[in-house]
Short mmCIF file of C-alpha atoms in Angstrom, two decimals:
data_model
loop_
_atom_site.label_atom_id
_atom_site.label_comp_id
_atom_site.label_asym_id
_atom_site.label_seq_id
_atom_site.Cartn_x
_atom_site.Cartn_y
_atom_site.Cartn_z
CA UNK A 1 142.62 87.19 155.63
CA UNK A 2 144.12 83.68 156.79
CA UNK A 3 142.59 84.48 160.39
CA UNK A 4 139.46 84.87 158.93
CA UNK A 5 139.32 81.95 156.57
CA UNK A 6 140.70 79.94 159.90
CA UNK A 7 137.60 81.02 162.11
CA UNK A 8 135.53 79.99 158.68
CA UNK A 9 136.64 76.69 158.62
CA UNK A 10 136.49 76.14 162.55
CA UNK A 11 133.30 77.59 162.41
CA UNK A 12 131.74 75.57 159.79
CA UNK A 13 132.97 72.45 161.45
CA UNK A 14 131.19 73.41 164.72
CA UNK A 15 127.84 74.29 162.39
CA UNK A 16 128.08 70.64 160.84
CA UNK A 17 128.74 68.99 163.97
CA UNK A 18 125.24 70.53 165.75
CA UNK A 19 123.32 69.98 163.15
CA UNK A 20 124.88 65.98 162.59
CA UNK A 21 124.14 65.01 166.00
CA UNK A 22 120.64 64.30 165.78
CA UNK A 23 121.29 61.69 162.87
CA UNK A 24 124.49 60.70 164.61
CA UNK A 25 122.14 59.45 167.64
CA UNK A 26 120.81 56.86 165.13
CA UNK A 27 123.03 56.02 163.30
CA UNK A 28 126.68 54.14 164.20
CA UNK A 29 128.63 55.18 160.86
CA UNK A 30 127.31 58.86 161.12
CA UNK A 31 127.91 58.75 165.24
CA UNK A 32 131.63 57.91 164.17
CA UNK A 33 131.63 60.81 161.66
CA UNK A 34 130.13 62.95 163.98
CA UNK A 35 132.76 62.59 166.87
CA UNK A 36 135.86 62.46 164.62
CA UNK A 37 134.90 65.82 163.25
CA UNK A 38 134.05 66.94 167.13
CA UNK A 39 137.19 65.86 168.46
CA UNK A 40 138.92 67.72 165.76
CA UNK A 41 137.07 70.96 166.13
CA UNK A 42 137.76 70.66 169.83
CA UNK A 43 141.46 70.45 169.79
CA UNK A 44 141.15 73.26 166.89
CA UNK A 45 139.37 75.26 169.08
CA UNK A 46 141.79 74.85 171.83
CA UNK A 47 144.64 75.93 169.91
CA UNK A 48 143.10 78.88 169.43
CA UNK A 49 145.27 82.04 170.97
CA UNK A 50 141.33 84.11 171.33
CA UNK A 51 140.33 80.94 173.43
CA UNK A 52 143.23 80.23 175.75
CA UNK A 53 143.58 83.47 177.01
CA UNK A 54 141.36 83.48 179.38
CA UNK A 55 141.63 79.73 180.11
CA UNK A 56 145.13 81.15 181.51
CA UNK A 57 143.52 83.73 182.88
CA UNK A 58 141.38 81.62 185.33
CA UNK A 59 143.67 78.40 185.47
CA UNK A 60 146.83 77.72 186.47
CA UNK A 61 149.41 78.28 183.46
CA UNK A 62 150.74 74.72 184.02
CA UNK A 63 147.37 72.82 183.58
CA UNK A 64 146.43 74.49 180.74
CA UNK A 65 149.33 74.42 179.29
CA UNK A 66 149.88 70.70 179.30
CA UNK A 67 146.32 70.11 179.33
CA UNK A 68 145.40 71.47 175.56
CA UNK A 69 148.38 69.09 174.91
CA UNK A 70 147.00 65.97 176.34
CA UNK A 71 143.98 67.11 174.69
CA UNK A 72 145.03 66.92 171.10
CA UNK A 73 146.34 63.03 172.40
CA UNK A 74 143.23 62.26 173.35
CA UNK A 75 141.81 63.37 170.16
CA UNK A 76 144.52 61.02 167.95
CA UNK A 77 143.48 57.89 169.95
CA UNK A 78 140.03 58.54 169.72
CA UNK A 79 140.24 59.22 166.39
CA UNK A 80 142.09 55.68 165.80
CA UNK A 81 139.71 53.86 167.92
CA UNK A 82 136.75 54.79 166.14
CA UNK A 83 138.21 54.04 162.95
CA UNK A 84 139.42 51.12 164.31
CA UNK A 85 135.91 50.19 165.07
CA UNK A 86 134.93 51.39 161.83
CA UNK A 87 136.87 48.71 159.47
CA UNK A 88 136.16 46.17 162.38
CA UNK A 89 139.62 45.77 163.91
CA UNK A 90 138.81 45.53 167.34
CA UNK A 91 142.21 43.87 168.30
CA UNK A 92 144.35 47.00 167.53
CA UNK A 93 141.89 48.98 170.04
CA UNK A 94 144.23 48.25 173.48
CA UNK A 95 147.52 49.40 171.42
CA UNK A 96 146.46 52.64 170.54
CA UNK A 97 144.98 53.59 173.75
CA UNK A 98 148.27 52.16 175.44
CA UNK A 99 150.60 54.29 173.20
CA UNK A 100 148.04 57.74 174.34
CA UNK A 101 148.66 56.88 177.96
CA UNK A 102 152.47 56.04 176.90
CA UNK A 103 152.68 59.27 175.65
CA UNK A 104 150.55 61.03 177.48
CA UNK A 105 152.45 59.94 180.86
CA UNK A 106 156.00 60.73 179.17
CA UNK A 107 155.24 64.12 178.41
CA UNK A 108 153.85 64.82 181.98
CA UNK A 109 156.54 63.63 183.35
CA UNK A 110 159.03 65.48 180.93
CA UNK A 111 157.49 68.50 181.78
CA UNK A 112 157.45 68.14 185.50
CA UNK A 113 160.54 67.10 185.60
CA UNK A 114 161.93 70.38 183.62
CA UNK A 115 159.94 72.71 186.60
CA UNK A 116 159.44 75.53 184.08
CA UNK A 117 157.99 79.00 184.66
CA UNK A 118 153.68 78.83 184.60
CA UNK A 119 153.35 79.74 180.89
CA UNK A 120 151.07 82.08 179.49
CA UNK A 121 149.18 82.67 176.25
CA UNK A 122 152.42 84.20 174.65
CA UNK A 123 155.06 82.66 176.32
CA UNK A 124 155.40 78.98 175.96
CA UNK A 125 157.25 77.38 179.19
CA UNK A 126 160.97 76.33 178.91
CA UNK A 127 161.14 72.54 178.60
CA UNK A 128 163.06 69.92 176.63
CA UNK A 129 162.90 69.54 173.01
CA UNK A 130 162.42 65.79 173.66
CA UNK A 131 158.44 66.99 174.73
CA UNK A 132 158.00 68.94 171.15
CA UNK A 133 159.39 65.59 169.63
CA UNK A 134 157.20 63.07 171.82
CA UNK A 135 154.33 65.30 170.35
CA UNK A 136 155.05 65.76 167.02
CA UNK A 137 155.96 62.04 165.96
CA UNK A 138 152.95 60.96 168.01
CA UNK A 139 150.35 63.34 165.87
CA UNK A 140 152.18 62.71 162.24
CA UNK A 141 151.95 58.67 163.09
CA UNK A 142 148.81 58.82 164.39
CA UNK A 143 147.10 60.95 161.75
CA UNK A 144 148.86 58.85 158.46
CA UNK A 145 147.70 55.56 160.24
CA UNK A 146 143.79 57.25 160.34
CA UNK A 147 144.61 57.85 156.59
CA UNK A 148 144.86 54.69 155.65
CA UNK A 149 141.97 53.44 157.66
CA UNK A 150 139.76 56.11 156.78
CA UNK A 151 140.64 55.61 152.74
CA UNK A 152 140.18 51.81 153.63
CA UNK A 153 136.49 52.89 155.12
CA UNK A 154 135.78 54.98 152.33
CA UNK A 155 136.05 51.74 150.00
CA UNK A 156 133.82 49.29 152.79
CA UNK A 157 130.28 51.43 152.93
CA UNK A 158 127.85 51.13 150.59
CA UNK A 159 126.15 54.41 150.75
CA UNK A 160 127.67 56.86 148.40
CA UNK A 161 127.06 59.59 150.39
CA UNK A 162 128.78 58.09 153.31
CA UNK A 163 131.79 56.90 151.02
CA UNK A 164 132.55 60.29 149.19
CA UNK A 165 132.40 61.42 153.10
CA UNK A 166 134.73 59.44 154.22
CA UNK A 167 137.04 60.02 151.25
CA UNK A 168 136.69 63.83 152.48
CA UNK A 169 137.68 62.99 155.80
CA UNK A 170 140.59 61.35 154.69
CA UNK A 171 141.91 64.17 152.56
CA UNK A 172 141.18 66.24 156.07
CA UNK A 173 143.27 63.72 158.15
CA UNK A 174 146.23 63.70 155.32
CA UNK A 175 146.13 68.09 155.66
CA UNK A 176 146.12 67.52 159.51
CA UNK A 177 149.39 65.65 159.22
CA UNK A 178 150.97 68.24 157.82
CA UNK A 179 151.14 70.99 160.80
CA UNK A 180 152.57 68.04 162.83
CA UNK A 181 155.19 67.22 160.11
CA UNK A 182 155.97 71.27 159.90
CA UNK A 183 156.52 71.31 163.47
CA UNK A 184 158.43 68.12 163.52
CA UNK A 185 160.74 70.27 161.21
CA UNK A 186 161.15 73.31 162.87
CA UNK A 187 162.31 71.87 165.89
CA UNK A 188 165.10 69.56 163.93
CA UNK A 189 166.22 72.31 161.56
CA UNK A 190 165.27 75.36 163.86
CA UNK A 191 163.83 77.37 161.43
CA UNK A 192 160.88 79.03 161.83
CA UNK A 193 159.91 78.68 158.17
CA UNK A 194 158.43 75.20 158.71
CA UNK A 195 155.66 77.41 160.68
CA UNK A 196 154.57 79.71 158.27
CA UNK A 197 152.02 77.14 156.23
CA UNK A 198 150.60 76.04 159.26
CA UNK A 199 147.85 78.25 159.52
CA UNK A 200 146.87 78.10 156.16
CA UNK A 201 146.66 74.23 156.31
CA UNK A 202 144.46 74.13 159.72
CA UNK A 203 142.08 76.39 157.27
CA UNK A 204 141.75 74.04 154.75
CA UNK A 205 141.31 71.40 157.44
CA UNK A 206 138.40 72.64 158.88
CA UNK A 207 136.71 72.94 155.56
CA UNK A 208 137.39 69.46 154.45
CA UNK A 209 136.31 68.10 157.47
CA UNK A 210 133.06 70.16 157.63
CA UNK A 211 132.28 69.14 153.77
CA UNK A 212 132.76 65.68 154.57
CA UNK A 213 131.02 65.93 157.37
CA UNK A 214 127.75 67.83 155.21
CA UNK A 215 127.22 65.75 152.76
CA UNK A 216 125.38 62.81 154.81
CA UNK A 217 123.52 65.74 155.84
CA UNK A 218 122.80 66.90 152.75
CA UNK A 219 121.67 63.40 151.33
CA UNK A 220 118.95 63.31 154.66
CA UNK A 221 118.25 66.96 153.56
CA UNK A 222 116.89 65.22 149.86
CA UNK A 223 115.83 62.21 151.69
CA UNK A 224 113.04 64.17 153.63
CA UNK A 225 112.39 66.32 150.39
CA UNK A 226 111.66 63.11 148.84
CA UNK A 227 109.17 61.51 151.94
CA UNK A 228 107.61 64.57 152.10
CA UNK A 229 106.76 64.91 148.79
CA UNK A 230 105.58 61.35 148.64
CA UNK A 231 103.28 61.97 151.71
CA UNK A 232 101.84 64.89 150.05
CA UNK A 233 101.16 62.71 146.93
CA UNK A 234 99.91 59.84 148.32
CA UNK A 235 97.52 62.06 150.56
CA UNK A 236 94.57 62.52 147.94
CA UNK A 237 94.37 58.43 147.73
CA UNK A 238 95.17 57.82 151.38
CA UNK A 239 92.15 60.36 152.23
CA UNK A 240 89.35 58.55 149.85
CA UNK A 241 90.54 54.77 150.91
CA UNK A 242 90.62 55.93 154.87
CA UNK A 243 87.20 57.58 154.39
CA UNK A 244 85.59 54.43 154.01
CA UNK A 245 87.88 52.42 155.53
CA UNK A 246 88.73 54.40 158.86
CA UNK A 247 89.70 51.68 160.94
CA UNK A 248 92.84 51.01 159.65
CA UNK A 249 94.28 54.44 160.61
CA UNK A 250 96.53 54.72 163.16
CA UNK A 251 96.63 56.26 166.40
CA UNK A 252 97.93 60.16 165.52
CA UNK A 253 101.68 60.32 166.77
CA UNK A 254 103.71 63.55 167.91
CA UNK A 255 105.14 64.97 164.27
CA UNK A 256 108.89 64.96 164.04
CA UNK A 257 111.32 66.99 162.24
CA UNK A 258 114.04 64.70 161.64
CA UNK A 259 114.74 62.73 158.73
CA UNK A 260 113.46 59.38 160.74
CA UNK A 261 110.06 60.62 161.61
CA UNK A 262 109.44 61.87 158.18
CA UNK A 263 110.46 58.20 157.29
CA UNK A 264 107.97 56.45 159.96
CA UNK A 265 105.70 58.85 158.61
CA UNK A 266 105.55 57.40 155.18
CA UNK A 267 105.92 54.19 156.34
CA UNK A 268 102.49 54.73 158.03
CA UNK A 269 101.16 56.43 155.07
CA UNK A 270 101.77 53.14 153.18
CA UNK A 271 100.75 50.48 155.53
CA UNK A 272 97.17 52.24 155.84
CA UNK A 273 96.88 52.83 152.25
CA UNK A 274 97.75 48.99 151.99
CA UNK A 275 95.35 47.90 154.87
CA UNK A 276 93.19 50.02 153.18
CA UNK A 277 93.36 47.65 149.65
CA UNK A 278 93.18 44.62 152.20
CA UNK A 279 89.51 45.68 153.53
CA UNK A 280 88.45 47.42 149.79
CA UNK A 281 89.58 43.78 147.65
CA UNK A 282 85.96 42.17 149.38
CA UNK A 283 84.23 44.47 147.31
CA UNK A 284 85.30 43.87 144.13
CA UNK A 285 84.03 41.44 141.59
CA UNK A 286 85.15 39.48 139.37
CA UNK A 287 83.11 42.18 136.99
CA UNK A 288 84.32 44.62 138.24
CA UNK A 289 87.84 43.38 137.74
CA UNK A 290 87.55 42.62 134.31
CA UNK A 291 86.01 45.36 133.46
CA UNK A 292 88.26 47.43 134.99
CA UNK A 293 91.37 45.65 133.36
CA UNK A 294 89.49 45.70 129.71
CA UNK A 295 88.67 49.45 130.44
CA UNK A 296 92.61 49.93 131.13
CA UNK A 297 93.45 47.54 127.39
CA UNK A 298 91.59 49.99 125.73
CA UNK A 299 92.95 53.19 126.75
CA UNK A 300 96.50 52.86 127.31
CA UNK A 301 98.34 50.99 124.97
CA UNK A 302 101.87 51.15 127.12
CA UNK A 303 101.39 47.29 129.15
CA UNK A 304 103.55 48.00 131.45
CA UNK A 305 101.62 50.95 133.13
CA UNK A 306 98.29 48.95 132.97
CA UNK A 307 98.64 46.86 136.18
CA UNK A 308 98.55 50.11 138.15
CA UNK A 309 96.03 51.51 135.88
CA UNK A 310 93.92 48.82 136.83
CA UNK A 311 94.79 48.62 140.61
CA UNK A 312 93.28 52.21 140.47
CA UNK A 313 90.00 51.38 138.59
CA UNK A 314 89.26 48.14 140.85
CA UNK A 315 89.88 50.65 143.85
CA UNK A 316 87.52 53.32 142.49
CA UNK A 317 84.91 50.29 141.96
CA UNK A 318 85.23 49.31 145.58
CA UNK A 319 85.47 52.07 147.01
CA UNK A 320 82.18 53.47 145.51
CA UNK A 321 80.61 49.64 146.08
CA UNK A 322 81.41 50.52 150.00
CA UNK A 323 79.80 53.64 150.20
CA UNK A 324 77.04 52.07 148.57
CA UNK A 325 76.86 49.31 151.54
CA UNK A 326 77.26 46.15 149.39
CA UNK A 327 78.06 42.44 151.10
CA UNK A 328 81.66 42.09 151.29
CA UNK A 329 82.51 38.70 149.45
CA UNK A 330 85.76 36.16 149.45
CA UNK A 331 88.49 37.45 147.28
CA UNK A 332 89.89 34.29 145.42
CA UNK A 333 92.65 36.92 143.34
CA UNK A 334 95.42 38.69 145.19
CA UNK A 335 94.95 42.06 144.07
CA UNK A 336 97.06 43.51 146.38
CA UNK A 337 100.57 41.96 146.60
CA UNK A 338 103.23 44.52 147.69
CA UNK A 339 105.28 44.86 144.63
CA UNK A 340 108.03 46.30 145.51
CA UNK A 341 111.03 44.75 147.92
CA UNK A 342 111.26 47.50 150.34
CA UNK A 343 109.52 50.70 151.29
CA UNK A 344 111.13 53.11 148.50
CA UNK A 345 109.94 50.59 145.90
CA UNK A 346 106.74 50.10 147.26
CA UNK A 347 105.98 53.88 147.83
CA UNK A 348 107.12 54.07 143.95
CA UNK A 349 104.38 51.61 143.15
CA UNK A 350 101.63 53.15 145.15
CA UNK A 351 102.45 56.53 144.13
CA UNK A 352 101.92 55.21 140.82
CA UNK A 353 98.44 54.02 141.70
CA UNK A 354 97.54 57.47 143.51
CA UNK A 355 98.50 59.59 139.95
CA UNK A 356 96.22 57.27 137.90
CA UNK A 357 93.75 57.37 140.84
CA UNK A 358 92.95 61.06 140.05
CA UNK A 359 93.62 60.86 136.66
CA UNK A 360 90.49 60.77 133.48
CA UNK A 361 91.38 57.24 132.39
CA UNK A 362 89.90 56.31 136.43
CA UNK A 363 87.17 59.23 136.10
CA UNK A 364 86.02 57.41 132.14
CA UNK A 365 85.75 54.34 134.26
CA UNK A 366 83.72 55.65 137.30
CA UNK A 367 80.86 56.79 134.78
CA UNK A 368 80.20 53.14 134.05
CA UNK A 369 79.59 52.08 137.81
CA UNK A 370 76.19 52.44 139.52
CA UNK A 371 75.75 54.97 141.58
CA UNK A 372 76.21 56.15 145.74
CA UNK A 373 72.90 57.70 146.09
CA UNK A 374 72.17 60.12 148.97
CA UNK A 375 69.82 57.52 150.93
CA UNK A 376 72.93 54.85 150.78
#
């Protein structure tokens, strides 16, 4: 059951790290999630018995051997570094890739020195314990020092998704100590007890380290939900303000799947729908207005709805005072100030406008306007 559950947690770590790369190629904090959880999954996958056996089969037992080794190394400096770069401490960069060549080039020559048999997936070669320690205090170091910086992360970003992430990742680094520590123990004390928990652990690992890694996936997953949804919304607006304003749509762009292109998306959505209000505000006057904010008094006692309410009537008047072919005129108001401070708030405003846009209160108020007749 353990050998299961440890292919379920390497597994899921190699599921999250395909589908993170496309947002980690955008994005620096999710790029640093995204290889931390790669290099772990690597050197996981290395230590796998199913997945050396044939790497001895084809290599020489020496190279692979020592390689998978300088492997896992590798992995606890670049680990560090990009944590390092993380909490923007640049300076303690050179050190930790100077200790991984320190070590690495000890334990080379440790192990040529000690001219063991070619080892295979079973048997391990015969060298000095020194090499086992080298290893061991290296990884248990290495792994409580990305605990702290990882926990000291976790308290730096401001997206919550991103934080609870890294909080994840640091209970994943503190459970990858462990194995280390166990080993550390067996070769002091010589029992083989220290190894039994080691297999359960690396489970665990992989699991933490695959939820951590998810949930910035699973906040884009609700982001996109959320554009998409908007897009669909705003589309019964966007459709009647474009059809008599066409100009201001854009030039049709290859659709995306990822959570940026559904972004740009809306982002288009909303600067034609505005460009849109730009062109319509020449056609409405100051009658129109008025009588579109007196229409709005009436009807819905709530104030703080009107001023959409109202952006919705003065649209219906202009649009239908387009289609009619009347004079554009100066605009003295501003009628249509962005009122929000950046696109979510803005999108929250106009979606506002596009529900009362379809809604009775705006079809009450259309009866009162003169007519598009078939000739205009």
């Amino acid at each position: 059951m353990t050998a299961v559950l440890q292919v379920v947690g390497l597994g899921s770590m190699w599921v999250v790290v395909a589908l993170l790369l496309p947002q980690a190629l955008g994005d620096a904090k999710r790029r640093m999630l995204w290889a931390v959880v790669l290099l772990f999954a690597i050197e996981l996958t290395l230590y796998r018995p199913e997945v050396q056996a044939p790497l001895y089969d084809v290599i020489n037992g020496h190279v692979v051997f020592v390689a998978v080794h300088l492997v896992s190394v590798g992995k606890g400096v670049g680990v560090l570094y990009l944590l390092l770069v993380l909490v923007q401490r640049p300076r303690f960069r050179l050190p930790v890739a100077a200790s991984g060549v320190a070590v690495s080039a000890a334990m080379i020559a440790i192990y040529a020195a000690a001219r063991p048999e070619p080892a295979t997936v079973d048997i391990p070669p015969e060298i000095p314990l020194v090499y086992w320690h080298i290893l061991a205090v290296f990884h248990t170091v290495a792994h409580l020092l990305a605990v702290g910086l990882c926990w000291h992360a976790s308290r730096l970003v401001a997206p919550r998704a991103m934080r609870i992430s890294l909080m994840a990742l640091t209970g994943g680094l503190l459970l990858a100590c462990l194995p280390w520590a166990f080993n550390l123990g067996w070769l002091l004390s010589d029992d083989t007890a220290w190894l039994a928990p080691i297999g359960p652990i690396d489970t665990v690992t992989g699991l933490f380290f695959a939820f951590g890694a998810a949930l910035p996936l699973a906040a884009s997953v609700r982001r996109a939900v959320r554009h998409d949804r908007a897009i669909r919304q705003l589309e019964p607006l966007w459709r009647e303000l474009t059809s008599v304003v066409p100009d201001v749509v854009f030039e049709a762009v290859r659709p995306g799947l990822g959570t940026r292109q559904r972004r740009l998306r809306l982002y288009r959505r909303v600067v034609e729908v505005r460009d849109a209000m730009l062109v319509l505000r020449e056609y409405v006057t100051a009658d129109d207005l008025r009588g579109a904010q007196e229409h709005v008094a009436a009807e819905l006692p709530d104030e703080h709805r009107r001023e959409a309410a109202a952006t919705a009537c003065w649209l219906a008047a202009a649009v239908a005072a387009k289609s009619r072919g009347d004079a554009p005129m100066v605009q003295q108001e501003d009628l249509t100030s962005a009122p929000g401070d950046d696109l979510d708030e803005e999108v929250t405003q106009l979606l506002e406008v596009a529900q009362w846009y379809r809604s009775s209160l705006v079809s009450r108020y259309r009866t009162g306007l003169p007519p598009v007749t078939a000739s205009q």
